[in-house]
mmCIF file of C-alpha atoms and ligand atoms in Angstrom:
data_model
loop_
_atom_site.group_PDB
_atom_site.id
_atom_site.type_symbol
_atom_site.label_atom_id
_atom_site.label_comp_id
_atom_site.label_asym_id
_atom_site.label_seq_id
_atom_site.Cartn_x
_atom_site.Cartn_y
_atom_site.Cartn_z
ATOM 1 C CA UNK A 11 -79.091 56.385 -116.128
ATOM 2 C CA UNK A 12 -76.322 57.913 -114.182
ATOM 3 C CA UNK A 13 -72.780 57.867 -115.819
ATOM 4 C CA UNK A 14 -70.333 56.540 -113.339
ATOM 5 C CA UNK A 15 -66.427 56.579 -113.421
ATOM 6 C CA UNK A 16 -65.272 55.509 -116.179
ATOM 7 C CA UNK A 17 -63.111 51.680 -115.764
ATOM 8 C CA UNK A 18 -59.625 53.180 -116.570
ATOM 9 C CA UNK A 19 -57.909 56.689 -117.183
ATOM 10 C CA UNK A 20 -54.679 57.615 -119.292
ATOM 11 C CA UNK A 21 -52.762 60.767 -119.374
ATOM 12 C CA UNK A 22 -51.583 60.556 -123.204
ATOM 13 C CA UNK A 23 -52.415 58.691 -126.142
ATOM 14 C CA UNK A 24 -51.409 55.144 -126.528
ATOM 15 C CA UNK A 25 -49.322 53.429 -129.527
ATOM 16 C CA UNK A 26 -50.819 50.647 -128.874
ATOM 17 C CA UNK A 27 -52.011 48.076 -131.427
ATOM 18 C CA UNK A 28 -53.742 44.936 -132.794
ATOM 19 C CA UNK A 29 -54.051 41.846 -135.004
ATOM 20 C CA UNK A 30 -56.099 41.029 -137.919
ATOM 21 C CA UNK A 31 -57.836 38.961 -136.063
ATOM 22 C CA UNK A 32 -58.604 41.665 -133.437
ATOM 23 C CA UNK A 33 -59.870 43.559 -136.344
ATOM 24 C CA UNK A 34 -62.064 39.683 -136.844
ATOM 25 C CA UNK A 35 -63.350 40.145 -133.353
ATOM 26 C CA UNK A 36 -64.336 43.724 -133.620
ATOM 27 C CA UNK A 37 -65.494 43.989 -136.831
ATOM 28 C CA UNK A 38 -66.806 40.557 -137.501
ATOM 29 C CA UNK A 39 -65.031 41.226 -140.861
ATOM 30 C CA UNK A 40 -62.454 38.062 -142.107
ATOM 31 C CA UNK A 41 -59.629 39.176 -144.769
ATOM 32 C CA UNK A 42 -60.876 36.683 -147.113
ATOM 33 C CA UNK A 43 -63.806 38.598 -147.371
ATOM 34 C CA UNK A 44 -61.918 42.304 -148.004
ATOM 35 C CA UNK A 45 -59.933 40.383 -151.584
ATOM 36 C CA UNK A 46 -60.241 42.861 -154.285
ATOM 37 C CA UNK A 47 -61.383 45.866 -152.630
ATOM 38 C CA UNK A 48 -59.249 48.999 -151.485
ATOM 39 C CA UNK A 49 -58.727 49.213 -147.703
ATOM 40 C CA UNK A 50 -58.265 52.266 -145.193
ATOM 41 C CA UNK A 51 -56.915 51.388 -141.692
ATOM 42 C CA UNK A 52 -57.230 54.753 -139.648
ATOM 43 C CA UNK A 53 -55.810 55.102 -137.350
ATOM 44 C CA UNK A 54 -53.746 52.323 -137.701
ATOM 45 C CA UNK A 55 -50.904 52.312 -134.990
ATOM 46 C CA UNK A 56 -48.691 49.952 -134.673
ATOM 47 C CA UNK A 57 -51.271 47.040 -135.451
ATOM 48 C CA UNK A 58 -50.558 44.327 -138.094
ATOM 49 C CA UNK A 59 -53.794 44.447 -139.810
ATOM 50 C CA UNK A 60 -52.552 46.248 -142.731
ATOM 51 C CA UNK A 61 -48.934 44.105 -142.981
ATOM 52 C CA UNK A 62 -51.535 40.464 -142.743
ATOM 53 C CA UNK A 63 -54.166 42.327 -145.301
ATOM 54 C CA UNK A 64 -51.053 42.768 -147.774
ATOM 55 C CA UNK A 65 -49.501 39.163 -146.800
ATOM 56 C CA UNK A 66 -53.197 37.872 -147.976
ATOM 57 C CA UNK A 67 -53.455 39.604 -151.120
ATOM 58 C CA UNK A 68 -55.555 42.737 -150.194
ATOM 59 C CA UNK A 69 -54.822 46.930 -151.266
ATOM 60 C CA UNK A 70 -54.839 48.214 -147.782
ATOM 61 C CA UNK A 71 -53.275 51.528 -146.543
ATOM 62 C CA UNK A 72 -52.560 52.495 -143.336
ATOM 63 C CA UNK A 73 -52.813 56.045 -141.177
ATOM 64 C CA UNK A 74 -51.093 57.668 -138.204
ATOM 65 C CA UNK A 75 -49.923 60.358 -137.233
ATOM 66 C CA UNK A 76 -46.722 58.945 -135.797
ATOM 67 C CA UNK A 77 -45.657 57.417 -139.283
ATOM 68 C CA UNK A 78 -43.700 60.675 -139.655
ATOM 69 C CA UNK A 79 -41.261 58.744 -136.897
ATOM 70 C CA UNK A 80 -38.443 56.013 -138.088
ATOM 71 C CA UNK A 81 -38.986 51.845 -136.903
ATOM 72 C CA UNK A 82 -36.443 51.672 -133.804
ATOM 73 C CA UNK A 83 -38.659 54.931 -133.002
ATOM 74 C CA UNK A 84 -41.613 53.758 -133.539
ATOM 75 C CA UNK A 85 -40.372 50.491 -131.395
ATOM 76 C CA UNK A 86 -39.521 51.954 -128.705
ATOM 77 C CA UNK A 87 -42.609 54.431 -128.138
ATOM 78 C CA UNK A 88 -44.931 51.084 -128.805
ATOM 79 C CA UNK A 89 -42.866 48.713 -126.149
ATOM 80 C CA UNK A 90 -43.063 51.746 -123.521
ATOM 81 C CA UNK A 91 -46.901 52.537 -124.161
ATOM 82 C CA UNK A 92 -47.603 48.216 -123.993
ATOM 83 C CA UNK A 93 -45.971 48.565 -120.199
ATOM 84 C CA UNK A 94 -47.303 51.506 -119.209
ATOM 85 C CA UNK A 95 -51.246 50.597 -120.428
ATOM 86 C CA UNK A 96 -50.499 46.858 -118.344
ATOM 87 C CA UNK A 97 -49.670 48.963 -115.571
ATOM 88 C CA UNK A 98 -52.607 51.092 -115.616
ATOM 89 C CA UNK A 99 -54.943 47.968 -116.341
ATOM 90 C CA UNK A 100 -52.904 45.777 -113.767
ATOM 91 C CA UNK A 101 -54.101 48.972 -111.316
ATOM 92 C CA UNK A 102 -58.140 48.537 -111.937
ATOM 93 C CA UNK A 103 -57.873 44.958 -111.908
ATOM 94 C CA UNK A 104 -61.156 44.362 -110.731
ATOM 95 C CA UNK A 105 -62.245 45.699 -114.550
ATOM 96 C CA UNK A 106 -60.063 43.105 -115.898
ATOM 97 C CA UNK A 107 -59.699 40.123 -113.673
ATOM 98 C CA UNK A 108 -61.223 37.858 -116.915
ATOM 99 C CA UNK A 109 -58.056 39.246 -119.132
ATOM 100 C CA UNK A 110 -54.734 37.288 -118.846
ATOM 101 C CA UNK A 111 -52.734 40.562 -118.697
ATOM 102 C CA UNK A 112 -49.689 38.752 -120.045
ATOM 103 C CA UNK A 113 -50.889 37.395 -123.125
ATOM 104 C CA UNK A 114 -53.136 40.308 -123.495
ATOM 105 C CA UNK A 115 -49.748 42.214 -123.816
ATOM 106 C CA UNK A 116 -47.713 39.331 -125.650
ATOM 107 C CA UNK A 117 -50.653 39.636 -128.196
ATOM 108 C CA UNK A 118 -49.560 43.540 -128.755
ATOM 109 C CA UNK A 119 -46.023 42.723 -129.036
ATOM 110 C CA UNK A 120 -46.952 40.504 -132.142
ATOM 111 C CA UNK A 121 -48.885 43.093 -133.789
ATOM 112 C CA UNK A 122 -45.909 45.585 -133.328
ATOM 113 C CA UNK A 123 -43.253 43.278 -134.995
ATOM 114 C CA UNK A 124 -46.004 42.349 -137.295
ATOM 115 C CA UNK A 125 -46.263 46.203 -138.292
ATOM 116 C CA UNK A 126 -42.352 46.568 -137.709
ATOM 117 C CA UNK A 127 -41.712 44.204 -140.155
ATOM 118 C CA UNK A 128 -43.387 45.490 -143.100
ATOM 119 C CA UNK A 129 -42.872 48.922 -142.138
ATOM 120 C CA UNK A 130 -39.977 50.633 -143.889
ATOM 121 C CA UNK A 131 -41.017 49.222 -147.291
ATOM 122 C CA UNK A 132 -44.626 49.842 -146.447
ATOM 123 C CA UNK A 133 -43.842 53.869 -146.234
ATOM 124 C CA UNK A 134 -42.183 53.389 -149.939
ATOM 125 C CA UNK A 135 -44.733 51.319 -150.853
ATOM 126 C CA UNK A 136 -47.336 54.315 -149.670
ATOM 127 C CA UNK A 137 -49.378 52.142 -147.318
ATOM 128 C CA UNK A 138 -48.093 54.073 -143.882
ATOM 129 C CA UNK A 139 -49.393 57.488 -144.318
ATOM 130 C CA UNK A 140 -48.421 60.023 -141.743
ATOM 131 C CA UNK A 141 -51.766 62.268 -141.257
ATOM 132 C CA UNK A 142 -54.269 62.914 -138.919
ATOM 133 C CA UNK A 143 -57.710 63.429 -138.524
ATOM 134 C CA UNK A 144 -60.186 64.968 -139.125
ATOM 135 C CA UNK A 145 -57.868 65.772 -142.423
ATOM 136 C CA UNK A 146 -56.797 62.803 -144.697
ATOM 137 C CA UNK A 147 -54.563 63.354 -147.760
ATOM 138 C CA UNK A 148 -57.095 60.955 -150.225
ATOM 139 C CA UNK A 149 -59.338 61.803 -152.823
ATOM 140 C CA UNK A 150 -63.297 61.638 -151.844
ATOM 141 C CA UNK A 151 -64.087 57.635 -152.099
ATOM 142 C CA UNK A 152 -60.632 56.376 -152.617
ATOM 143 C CA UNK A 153 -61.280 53.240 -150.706
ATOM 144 C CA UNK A 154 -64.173 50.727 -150.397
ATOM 145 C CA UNK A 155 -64.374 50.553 -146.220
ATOM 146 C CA UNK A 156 -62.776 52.015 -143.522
ATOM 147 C CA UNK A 157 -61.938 50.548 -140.065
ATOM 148 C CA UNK A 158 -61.455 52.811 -137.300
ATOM 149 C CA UNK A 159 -60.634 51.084 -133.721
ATOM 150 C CA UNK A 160 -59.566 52.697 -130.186
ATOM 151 C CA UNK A 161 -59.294 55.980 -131.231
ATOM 152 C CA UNK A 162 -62.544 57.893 -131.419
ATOM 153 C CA UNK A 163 -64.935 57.151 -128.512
ATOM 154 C CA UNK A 164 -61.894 55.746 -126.684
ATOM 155 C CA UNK A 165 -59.803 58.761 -126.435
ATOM 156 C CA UNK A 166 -62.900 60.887 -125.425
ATOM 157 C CA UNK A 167 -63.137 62.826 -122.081
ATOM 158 C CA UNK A 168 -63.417 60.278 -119.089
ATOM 159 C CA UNK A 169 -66.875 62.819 -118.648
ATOM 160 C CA UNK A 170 -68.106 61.741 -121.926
ATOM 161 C CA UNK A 171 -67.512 57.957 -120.948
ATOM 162 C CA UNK A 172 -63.777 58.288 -122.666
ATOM 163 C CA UNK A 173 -60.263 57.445 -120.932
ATOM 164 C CA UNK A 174 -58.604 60.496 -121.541
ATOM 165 C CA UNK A 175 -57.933 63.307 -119.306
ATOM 166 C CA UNK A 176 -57.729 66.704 -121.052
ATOM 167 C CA UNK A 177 -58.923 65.030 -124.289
ATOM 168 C CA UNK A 178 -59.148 67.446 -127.224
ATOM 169 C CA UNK A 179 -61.548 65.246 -129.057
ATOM 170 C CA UNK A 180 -64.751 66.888 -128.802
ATOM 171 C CA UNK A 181 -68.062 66.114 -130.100
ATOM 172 C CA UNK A 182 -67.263 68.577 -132.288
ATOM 173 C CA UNK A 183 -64.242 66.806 -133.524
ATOM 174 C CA UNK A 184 -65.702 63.595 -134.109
ATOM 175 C CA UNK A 185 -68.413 64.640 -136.192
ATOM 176 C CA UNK A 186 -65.064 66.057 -138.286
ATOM 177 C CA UNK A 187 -63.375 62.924 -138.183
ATOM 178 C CA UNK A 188 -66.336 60.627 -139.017
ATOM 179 C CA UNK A 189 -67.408 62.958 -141.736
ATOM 180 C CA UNK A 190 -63.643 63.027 -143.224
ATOM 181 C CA UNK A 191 -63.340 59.281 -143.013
ATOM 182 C CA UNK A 192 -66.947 59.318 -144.872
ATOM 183 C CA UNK A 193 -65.624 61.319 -147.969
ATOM 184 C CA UNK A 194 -62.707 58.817 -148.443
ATOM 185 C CA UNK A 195 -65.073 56.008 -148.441
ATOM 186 C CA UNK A 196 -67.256 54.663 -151.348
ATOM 187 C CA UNK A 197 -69.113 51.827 -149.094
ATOM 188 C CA UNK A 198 -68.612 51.836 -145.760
ATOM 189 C CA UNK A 199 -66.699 53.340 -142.352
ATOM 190 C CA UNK A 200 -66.950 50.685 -139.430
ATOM 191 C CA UNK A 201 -65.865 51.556 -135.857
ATOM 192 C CA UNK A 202 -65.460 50.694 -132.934
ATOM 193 C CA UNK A 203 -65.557 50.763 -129.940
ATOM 194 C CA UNK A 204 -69.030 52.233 -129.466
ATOM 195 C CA UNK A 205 -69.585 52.294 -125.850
ATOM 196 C CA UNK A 206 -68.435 53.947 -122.780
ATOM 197 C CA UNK A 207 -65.806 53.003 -120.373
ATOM 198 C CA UNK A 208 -68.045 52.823 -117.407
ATOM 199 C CA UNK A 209 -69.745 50.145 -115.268
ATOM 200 C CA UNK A 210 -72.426 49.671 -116.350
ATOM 201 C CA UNK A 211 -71.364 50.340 -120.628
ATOM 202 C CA UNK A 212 -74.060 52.908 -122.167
ATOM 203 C CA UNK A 213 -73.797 53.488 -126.101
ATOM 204 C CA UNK A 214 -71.430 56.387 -126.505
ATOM 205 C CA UNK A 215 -73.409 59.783 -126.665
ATOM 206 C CA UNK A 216 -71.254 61.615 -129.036
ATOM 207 C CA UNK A 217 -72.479 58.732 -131.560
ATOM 208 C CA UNK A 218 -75.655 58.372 -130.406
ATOM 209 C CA UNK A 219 -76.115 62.476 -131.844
ATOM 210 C CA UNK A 220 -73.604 61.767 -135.020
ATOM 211 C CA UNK A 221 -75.725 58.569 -135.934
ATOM 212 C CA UNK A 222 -78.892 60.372 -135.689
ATOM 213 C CA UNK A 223 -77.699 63.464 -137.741
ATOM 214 C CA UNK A 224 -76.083 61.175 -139.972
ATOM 215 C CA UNK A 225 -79.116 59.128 -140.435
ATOM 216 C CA UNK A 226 -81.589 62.204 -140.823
ATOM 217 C CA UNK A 227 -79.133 63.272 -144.153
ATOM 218 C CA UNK A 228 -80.634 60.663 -145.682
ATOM 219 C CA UNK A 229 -77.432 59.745 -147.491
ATOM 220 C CA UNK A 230 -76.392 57.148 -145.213
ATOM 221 C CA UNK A 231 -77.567 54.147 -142.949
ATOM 222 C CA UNK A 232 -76.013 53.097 -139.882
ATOM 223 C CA UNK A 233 -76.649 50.055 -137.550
ATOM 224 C CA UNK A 234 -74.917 48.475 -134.893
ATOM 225 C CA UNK A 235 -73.018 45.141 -135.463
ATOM 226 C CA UNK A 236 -72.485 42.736 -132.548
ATOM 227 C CA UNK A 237 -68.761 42.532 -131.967
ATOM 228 C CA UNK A 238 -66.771 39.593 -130.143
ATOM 229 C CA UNK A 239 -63.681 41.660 -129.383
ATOM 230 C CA UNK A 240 -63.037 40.978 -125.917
ATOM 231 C CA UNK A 241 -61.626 43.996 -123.882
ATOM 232 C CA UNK A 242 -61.841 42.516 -120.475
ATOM 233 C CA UNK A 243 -64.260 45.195 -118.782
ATOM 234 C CA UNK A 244 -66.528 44.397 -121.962
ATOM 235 C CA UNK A 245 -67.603 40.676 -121.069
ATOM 236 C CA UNK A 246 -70.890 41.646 -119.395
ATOM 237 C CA UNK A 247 -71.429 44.733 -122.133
ATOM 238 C CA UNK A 248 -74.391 43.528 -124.078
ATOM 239 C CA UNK A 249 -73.922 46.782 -126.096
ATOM 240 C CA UNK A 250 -70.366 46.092 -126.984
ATOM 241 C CA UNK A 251 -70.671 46.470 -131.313
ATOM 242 C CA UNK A 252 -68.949 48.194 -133.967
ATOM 243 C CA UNK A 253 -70.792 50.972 -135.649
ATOM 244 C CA UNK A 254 -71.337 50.557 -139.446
ATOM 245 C CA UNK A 255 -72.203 53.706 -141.107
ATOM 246 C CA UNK A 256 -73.141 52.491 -144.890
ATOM 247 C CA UNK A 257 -73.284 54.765 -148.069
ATOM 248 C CA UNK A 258 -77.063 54.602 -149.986
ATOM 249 C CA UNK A 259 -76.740 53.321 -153.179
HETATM 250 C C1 SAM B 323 -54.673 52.932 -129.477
HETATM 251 S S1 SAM B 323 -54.115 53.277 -131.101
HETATM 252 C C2 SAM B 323 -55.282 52.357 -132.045
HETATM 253 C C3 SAM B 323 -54.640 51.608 -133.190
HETATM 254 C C4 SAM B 323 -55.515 50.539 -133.826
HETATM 255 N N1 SAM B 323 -56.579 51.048 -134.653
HETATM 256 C C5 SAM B 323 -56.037 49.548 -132.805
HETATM 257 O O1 SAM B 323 -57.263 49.361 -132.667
HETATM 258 O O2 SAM B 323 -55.212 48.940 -132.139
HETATM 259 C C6 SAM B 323 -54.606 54.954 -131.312
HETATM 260 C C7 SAM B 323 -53.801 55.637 -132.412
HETATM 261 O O3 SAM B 323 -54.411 56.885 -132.766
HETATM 262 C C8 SAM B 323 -53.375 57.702 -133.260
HETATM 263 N N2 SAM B 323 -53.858 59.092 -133.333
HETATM 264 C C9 SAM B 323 -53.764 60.068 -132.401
HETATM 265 N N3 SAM B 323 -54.342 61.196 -132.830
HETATM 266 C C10 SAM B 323 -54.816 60.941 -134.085
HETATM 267 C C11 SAM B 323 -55.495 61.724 -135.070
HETATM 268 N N4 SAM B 323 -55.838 63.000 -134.844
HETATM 269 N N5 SAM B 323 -55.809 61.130 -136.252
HETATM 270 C C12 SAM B 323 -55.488 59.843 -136.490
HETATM 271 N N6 SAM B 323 -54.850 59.059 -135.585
HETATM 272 C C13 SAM B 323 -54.516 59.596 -134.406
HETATM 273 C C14 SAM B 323 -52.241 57.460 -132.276
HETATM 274 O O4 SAM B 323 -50.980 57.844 -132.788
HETATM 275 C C15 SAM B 323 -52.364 55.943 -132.024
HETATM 276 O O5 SAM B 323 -51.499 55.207 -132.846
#
């Protein structure tokens, strides 16, 4: 099949970011079920995943490249990238006439404070780690599963099926990234999304080659996990699923 346009195109990288129970949605994962194991959130943005993990009782660290910047920075960058992604939605509203654009952005406002608020003493604390992939500062299998949401696949060329113009993450450098995030992991790396940004969605191809090379290694397993994380252009893709790549015993 064809590849056509993809739904929506950005210029720069969004700080942009979600709740816990976004992370529910997309990774059909509840916190109750993460108690007593160590958690990596990468990249983690200005969601509140890791701030509600901690809240419930759970080791979880977050990662970002921006964490280098203070709060009222990190405020302001986040409340300028929620307007300017509901502009750029609000402009291919035909992709996301079933999304109430308001709450959709009211909904990334909570996640920010969420993060905001646990953010200063979360950097002492060593839970917000400035780094980026595909290089992490952990030892190999310092934490039982990984999530890893709207970065790789999302931030892909718009030719790939990505939203990103000029995007410097290659095939190339997600095989690097997934195979970094892999080391750090003793059980397994889950992300998502997994499908491209065009009408119809097609399983991304970068993945489609990484799972199959992954798979061949015979060190790891991966399937695809239905996911209920609603992104407004996803509500007729019947592919829409996080990836779970799992260690072999
Ligand atoms: C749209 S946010 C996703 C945050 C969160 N996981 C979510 O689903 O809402 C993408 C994040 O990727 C971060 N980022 C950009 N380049 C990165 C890299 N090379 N390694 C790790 N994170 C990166 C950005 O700073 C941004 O916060």
């Amino acid at each position: 099949m064809q590849m056509s346009a993809p739904t929506l195109r950005l210029d720069a990288m969004q700080f942009f970011g979600r709740l816990a129970s976004d992370y529910h949605a997309m990774f059909g994962i509840t916190l109750a079920a993460l108690r007593g194991q160590r958690i990596l959130d990468c990249p983690s943005g200005p969601c509140s995943f890791v701030a509600e993990a901690v809240a419930a009782g759970i080791d979880a660290v977050g990662v970002d490249p921006l964490y280098i910047h203070t709060q009222a920075e990190l405020r302001d960058r986040c409340e300028s990238d929620i307007a300017g992604t509901i502009k750029a939605m609000s402009e291919h509203g035909d992709h996301y006439s079933s999304l109430d654009l308001i709450t959709y952005a009211d909904s990334k406002r909570t996640a920010l404070y969420g993060f905001l608020a646990d953010y200063e003493e979360g950097k002492c604390a060593g839970r917000y780690v400035a780094a980026s992939l595909p290089l992490l500062p952990f030892a190999d299998r310092s934490f039982d599963q990984t999530f890893s949401a709207h970065l790789l696949v999302t931030y892909s060329t718009p030719e790939s099926g990505g939203i990103l113009t000029n995007s410097p993450f290659t095939e190339v450098w997600h095989m690097a990234a997934i195979t970094e995030m892999l080391r750090v992991t003793k059980h397994a790396l889950h992300v998502y999304p997994t499908t491209t940004r065009t009408s119809p969605a097609l399983r991304h191809p970068y993945l489609e080659h990484i799972v199959a090379r992954l798979q061949a290694s015979g060190e790891w397993t991966c399937r695809y996990q239905p996911s209920t994380y609603h992104r407004g252009d996803a509500a007729q893709n019947l592919l829409n699923a996080s990836l779970v790549i799992e260690r072999v015993a």
